[in-house]
mmCIF file with all atom_site columns, C-alpha atoms in Angstrom:
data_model
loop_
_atom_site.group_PDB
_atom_site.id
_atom_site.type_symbol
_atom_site.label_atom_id
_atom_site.label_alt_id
_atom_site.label_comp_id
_atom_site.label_asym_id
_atom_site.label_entity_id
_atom_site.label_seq_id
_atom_site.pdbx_PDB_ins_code
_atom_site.Cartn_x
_atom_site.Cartn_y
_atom_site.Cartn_z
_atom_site.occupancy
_atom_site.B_iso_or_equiv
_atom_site.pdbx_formal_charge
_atom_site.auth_seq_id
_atom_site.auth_comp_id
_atom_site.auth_asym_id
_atom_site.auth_atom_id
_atom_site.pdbx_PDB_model_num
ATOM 1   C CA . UNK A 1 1   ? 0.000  0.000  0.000   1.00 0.00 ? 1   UNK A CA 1
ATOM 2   C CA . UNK A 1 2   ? 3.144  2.340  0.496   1.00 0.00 ? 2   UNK A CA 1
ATOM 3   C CA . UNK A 1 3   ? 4.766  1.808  -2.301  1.00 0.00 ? 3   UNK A CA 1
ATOM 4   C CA . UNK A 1 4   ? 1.056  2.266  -4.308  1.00 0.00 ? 4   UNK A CA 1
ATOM 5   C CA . UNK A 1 5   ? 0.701  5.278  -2.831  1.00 0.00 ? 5   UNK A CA 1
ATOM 6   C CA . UNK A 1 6   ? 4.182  6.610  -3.266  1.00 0.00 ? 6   UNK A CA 1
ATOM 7   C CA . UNK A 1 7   ? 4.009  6.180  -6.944  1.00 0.00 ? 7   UNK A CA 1
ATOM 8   C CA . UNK A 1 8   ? 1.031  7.805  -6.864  1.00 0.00 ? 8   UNK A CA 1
ATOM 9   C CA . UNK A 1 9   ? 2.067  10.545 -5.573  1.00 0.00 ? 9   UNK A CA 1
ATOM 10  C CA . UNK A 1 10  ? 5.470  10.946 -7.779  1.00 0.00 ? 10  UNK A CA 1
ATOM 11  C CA . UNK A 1 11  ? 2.469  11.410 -10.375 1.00 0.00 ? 11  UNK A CA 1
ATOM 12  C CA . UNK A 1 12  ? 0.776  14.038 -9.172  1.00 0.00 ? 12  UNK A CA 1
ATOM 13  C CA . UNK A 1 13  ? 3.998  15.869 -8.017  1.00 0.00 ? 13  UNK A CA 1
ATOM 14  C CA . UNK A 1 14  ? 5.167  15.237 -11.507 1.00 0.00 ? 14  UNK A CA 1
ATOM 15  C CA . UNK A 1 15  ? 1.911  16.767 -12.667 1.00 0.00 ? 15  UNK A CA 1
ATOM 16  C CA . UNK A 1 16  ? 2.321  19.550 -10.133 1.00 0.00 ? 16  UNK A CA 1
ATOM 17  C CA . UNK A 1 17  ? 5.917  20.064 -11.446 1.00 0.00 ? 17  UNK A CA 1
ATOM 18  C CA . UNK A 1 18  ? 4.906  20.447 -14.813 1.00 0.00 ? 18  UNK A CA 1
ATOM 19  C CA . UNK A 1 19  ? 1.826  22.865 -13.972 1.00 0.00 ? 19  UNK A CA 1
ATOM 20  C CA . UNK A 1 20  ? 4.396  25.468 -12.103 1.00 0.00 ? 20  UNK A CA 1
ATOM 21  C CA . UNK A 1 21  ? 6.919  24.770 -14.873 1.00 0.00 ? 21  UNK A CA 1
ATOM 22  C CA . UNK A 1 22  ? 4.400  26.297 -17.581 1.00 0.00 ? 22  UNK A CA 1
ATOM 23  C CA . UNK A 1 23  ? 3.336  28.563 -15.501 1.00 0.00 ? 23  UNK A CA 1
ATOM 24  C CA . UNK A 1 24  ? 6.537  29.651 -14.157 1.00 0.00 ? 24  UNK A CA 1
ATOM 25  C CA . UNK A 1 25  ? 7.555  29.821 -18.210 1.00 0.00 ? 25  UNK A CA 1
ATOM 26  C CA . UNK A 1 26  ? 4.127  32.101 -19.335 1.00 0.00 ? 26  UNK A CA 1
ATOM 27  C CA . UNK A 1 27  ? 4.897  34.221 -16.580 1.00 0.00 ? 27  UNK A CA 1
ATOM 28  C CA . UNK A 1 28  ? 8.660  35.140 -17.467 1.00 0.00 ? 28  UNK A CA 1
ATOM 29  C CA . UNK A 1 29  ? 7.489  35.392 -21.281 1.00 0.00 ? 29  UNK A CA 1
ATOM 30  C CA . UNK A 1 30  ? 5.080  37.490 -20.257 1.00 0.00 ? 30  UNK A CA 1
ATOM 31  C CA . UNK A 1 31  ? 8.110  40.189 -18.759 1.00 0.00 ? 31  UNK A CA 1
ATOM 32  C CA . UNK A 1 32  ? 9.718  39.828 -22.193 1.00 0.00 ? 32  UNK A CA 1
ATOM 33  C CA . UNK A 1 33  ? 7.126  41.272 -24.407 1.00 0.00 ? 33  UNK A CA 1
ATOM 34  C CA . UNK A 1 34  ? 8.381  43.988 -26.728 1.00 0.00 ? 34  UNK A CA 1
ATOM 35  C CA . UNK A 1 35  ? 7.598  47.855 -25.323 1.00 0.00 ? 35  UNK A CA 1
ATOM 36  C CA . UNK A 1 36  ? 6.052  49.318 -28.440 1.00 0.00 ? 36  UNK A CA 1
ATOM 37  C CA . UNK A 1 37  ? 3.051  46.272 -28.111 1.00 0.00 ? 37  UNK A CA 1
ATOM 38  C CA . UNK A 1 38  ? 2.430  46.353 -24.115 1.00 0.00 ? 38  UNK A CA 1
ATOM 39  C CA . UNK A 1 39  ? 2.618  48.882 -21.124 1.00 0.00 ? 39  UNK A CA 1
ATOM 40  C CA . UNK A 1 40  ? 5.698  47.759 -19.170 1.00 0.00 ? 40  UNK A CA 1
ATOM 41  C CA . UNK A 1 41  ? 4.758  45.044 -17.032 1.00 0.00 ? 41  UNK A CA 1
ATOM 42  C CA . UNK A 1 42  ? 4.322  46.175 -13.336 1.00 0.00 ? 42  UNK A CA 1
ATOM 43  C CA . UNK A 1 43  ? 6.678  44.411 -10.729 1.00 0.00 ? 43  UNK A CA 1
ATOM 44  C CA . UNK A 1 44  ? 4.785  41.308 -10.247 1.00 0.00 ? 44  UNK A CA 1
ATOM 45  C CA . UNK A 1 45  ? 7.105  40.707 -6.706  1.00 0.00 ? 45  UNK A CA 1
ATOM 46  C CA . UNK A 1 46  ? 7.428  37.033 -5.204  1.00 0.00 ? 46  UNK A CA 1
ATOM 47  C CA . UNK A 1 47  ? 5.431  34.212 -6.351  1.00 0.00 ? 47  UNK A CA 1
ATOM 48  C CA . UNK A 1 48  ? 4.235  32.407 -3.990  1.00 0.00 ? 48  UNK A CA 1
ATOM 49  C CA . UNK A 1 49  ? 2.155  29.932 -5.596  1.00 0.00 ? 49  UNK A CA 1
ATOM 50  C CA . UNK A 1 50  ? 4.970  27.145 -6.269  1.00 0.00 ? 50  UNK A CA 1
ATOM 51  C CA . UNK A 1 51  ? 5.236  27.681 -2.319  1.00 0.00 ? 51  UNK A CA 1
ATOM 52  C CA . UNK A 1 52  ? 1.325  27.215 -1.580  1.00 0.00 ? 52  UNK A CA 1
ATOM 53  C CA . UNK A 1 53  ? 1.032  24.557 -3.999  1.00 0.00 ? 53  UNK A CA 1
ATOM 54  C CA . UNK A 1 54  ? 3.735  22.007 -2.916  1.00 0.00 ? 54  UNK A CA 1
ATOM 55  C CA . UNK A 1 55  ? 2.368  23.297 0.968   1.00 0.00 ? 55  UNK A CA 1
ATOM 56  C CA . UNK A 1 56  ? -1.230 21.779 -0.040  1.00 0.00 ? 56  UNK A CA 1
ATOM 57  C CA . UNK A 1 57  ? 0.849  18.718 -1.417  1.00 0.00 ? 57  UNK A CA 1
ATOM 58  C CA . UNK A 1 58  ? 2.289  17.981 1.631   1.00 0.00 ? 58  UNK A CA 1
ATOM 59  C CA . UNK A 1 59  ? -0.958 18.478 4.030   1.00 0.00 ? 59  UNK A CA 1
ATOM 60  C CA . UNK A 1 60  ? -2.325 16.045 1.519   1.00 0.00 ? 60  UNK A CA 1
ATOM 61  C CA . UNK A 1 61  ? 0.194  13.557 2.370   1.00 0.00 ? 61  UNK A CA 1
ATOM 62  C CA . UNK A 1 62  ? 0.431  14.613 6.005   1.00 0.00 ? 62  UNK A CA 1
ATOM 63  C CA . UNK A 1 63  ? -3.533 13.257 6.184   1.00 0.00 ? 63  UNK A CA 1
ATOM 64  C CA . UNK A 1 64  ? -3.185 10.370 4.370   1.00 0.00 ? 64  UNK A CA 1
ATOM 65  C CA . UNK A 1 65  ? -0.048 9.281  6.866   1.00 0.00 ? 65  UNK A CA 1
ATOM 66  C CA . UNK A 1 66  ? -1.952 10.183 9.744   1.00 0.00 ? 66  UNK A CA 1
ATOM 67  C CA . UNK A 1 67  ? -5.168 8.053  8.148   1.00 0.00 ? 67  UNK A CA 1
ATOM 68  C CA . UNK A 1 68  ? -3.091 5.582  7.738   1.00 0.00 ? 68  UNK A CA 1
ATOM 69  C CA . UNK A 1 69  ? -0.915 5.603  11.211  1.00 0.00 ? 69  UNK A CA 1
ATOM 70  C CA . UNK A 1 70  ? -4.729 5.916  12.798  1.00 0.00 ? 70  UNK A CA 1
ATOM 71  C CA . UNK A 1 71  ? -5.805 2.592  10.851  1.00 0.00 ? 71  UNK A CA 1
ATOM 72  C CA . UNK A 1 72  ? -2.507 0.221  11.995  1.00 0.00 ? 72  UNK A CA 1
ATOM 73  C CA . UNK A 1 73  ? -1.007 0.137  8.563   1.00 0.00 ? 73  UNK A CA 1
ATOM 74  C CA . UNK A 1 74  ? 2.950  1.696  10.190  1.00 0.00 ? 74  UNK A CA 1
ATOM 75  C CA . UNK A 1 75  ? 4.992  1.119  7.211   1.00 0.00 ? 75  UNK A CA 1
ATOM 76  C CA . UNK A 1 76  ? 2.679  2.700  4.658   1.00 0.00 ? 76  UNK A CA 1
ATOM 77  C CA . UNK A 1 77  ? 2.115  5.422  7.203   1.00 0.00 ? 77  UNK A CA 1
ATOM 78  C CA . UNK A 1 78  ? 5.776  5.756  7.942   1.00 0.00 ? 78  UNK A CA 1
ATOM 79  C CA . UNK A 1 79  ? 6.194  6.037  3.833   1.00 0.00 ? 79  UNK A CA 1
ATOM 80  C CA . UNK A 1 80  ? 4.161  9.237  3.700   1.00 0.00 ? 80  UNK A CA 1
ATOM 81  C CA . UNK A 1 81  ? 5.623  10.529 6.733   1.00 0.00 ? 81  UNK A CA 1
ATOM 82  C CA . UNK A 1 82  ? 8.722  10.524 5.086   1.00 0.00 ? 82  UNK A CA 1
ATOM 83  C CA . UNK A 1 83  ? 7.216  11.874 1.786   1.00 0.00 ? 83  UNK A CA 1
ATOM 84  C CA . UNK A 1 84  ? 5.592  14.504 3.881   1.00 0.00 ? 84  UNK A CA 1
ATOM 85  C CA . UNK A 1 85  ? 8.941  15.606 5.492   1.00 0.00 ? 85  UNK A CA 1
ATOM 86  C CA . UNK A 1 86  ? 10.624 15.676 2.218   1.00 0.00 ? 86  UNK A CA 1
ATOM 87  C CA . UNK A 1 87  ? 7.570  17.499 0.861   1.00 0.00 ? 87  UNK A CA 1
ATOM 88  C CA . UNK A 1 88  ? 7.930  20.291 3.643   1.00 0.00 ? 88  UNK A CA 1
ATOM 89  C CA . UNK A 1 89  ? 11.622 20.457 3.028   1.00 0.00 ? 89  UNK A CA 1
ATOM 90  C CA . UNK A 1 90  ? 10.995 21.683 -0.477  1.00 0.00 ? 90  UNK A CA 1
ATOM 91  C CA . UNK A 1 91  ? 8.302  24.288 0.974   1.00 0.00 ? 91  UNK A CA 1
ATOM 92  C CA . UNK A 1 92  ? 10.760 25.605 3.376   1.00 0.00 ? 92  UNK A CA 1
ATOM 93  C CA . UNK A 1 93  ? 13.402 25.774 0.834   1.00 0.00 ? 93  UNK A CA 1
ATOM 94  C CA . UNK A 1 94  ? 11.121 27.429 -2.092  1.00 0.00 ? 94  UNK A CA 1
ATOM 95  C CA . UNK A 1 95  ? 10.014 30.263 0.847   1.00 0.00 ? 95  UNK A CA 1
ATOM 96  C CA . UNK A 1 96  ? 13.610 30.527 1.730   1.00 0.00 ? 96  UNK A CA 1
ATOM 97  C CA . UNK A 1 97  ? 14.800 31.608 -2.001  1.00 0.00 ? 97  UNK A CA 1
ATOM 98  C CA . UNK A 1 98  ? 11.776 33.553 -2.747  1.00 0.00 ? 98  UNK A CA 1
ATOM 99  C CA . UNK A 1 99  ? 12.245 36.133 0.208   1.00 0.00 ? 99  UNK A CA 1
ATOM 100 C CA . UNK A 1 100 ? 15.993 35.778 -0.206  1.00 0.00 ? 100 UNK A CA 1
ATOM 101 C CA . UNK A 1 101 ? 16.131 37.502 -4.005  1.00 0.00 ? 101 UNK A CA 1
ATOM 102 C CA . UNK A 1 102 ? 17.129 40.968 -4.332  1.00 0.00 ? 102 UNK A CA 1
ATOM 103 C CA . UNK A 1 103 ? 15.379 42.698 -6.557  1.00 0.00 ? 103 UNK A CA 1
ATOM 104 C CA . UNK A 1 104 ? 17.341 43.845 -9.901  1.00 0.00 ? 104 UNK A CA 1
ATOM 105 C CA . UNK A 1 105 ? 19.181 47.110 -10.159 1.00 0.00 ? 105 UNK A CA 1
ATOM 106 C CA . UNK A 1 106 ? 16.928 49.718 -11.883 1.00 0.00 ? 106 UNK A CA 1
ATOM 107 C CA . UNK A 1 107 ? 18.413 50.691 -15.550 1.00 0.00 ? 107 UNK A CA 1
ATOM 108 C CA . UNK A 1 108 ? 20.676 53.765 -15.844 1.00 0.00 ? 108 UNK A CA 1
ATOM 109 C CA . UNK A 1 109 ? 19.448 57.276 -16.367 1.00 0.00 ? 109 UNK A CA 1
ATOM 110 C CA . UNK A 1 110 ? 22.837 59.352 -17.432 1.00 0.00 ? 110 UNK A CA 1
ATOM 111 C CA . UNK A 1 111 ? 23.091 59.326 -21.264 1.00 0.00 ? 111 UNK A CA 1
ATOM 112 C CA . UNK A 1 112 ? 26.644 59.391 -22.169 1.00 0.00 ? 112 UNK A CA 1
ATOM 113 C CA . UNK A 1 113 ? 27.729 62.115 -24.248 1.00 0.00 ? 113 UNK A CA 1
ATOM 114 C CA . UNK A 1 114 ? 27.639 61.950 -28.721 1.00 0.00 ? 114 UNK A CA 1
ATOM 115 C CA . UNK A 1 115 ? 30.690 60.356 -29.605 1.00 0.00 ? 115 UNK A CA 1
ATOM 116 C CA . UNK A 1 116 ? 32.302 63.247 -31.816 1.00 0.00 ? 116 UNK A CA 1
ATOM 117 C CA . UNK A 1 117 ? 34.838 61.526 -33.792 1.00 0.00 ? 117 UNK A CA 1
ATOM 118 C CA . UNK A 1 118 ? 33.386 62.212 -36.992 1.00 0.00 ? 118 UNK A CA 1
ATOM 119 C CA . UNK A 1 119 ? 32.508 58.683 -37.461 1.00 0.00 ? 119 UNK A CA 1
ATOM 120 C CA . UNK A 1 120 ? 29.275 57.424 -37.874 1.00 0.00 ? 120 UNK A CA 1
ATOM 121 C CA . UNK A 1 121 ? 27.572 53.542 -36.871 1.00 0.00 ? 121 UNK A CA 1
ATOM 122 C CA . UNK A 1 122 ? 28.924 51.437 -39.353 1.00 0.00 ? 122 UNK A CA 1
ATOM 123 C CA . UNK A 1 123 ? 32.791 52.143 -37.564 1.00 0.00 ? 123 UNK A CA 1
#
């Protein structure tokens, strides 16, 4: 029943994976659209949804080991304890580099001077 469950759940995490991936992917295409078509793109900040989303994961798990602890079945229990702990690992770890990014150094204002060489572009 452990080992069921466990595979199960490499699915949907695989699933979940690939969900933040694309979305994760639309969302940084989204920064990259040309100026003349789109209003620059406001500062959209931390995402926190990869966090939230793996957090449900695990509180998924952490029921279904506690179901199964309740109902005398230890080893599949003790499985999805020890997906649950991995699973709140990665939530700890994804909050962790979210709130430790610094945000990007705005774009310089000076304009340097015309070159006055005599030259023009194609040099």
């Amino acid at each position: 029943m452990g080992l069921v469950l466990v595979v199960a759940e490499v699915a949907a995490g695989a699933l979940l994976a690939l969900w933040l991936g694309l979305r994760g992917l639309a969302r940084s295409r989204s920064a990259d659209m040309p100026v003349d078509k789109a209003p620059a793109p406001v500062d959209p900040g931390t995402d926190w949804t990869p966090a939230i989303a793996i957090g449900v994961f695990a509180l998924v798990v952490v029921c279904l080991a506690v179901a199964l602890l309740r109902g005398r079945w230890h080893w599949a229990g003790g499985t999805q304890v020890v997906v649950a702990a991995a699973l709140g690992a990665m939530v700890l770890a994804s909050v962790v580099e979210g709130s430790s990014r610094n945000p990007p150094e705005p774009a310089p204002t000076w304009n340097s001077p015309p070159c006055r060489s005599g030259g023009d572009n194609s040099e």
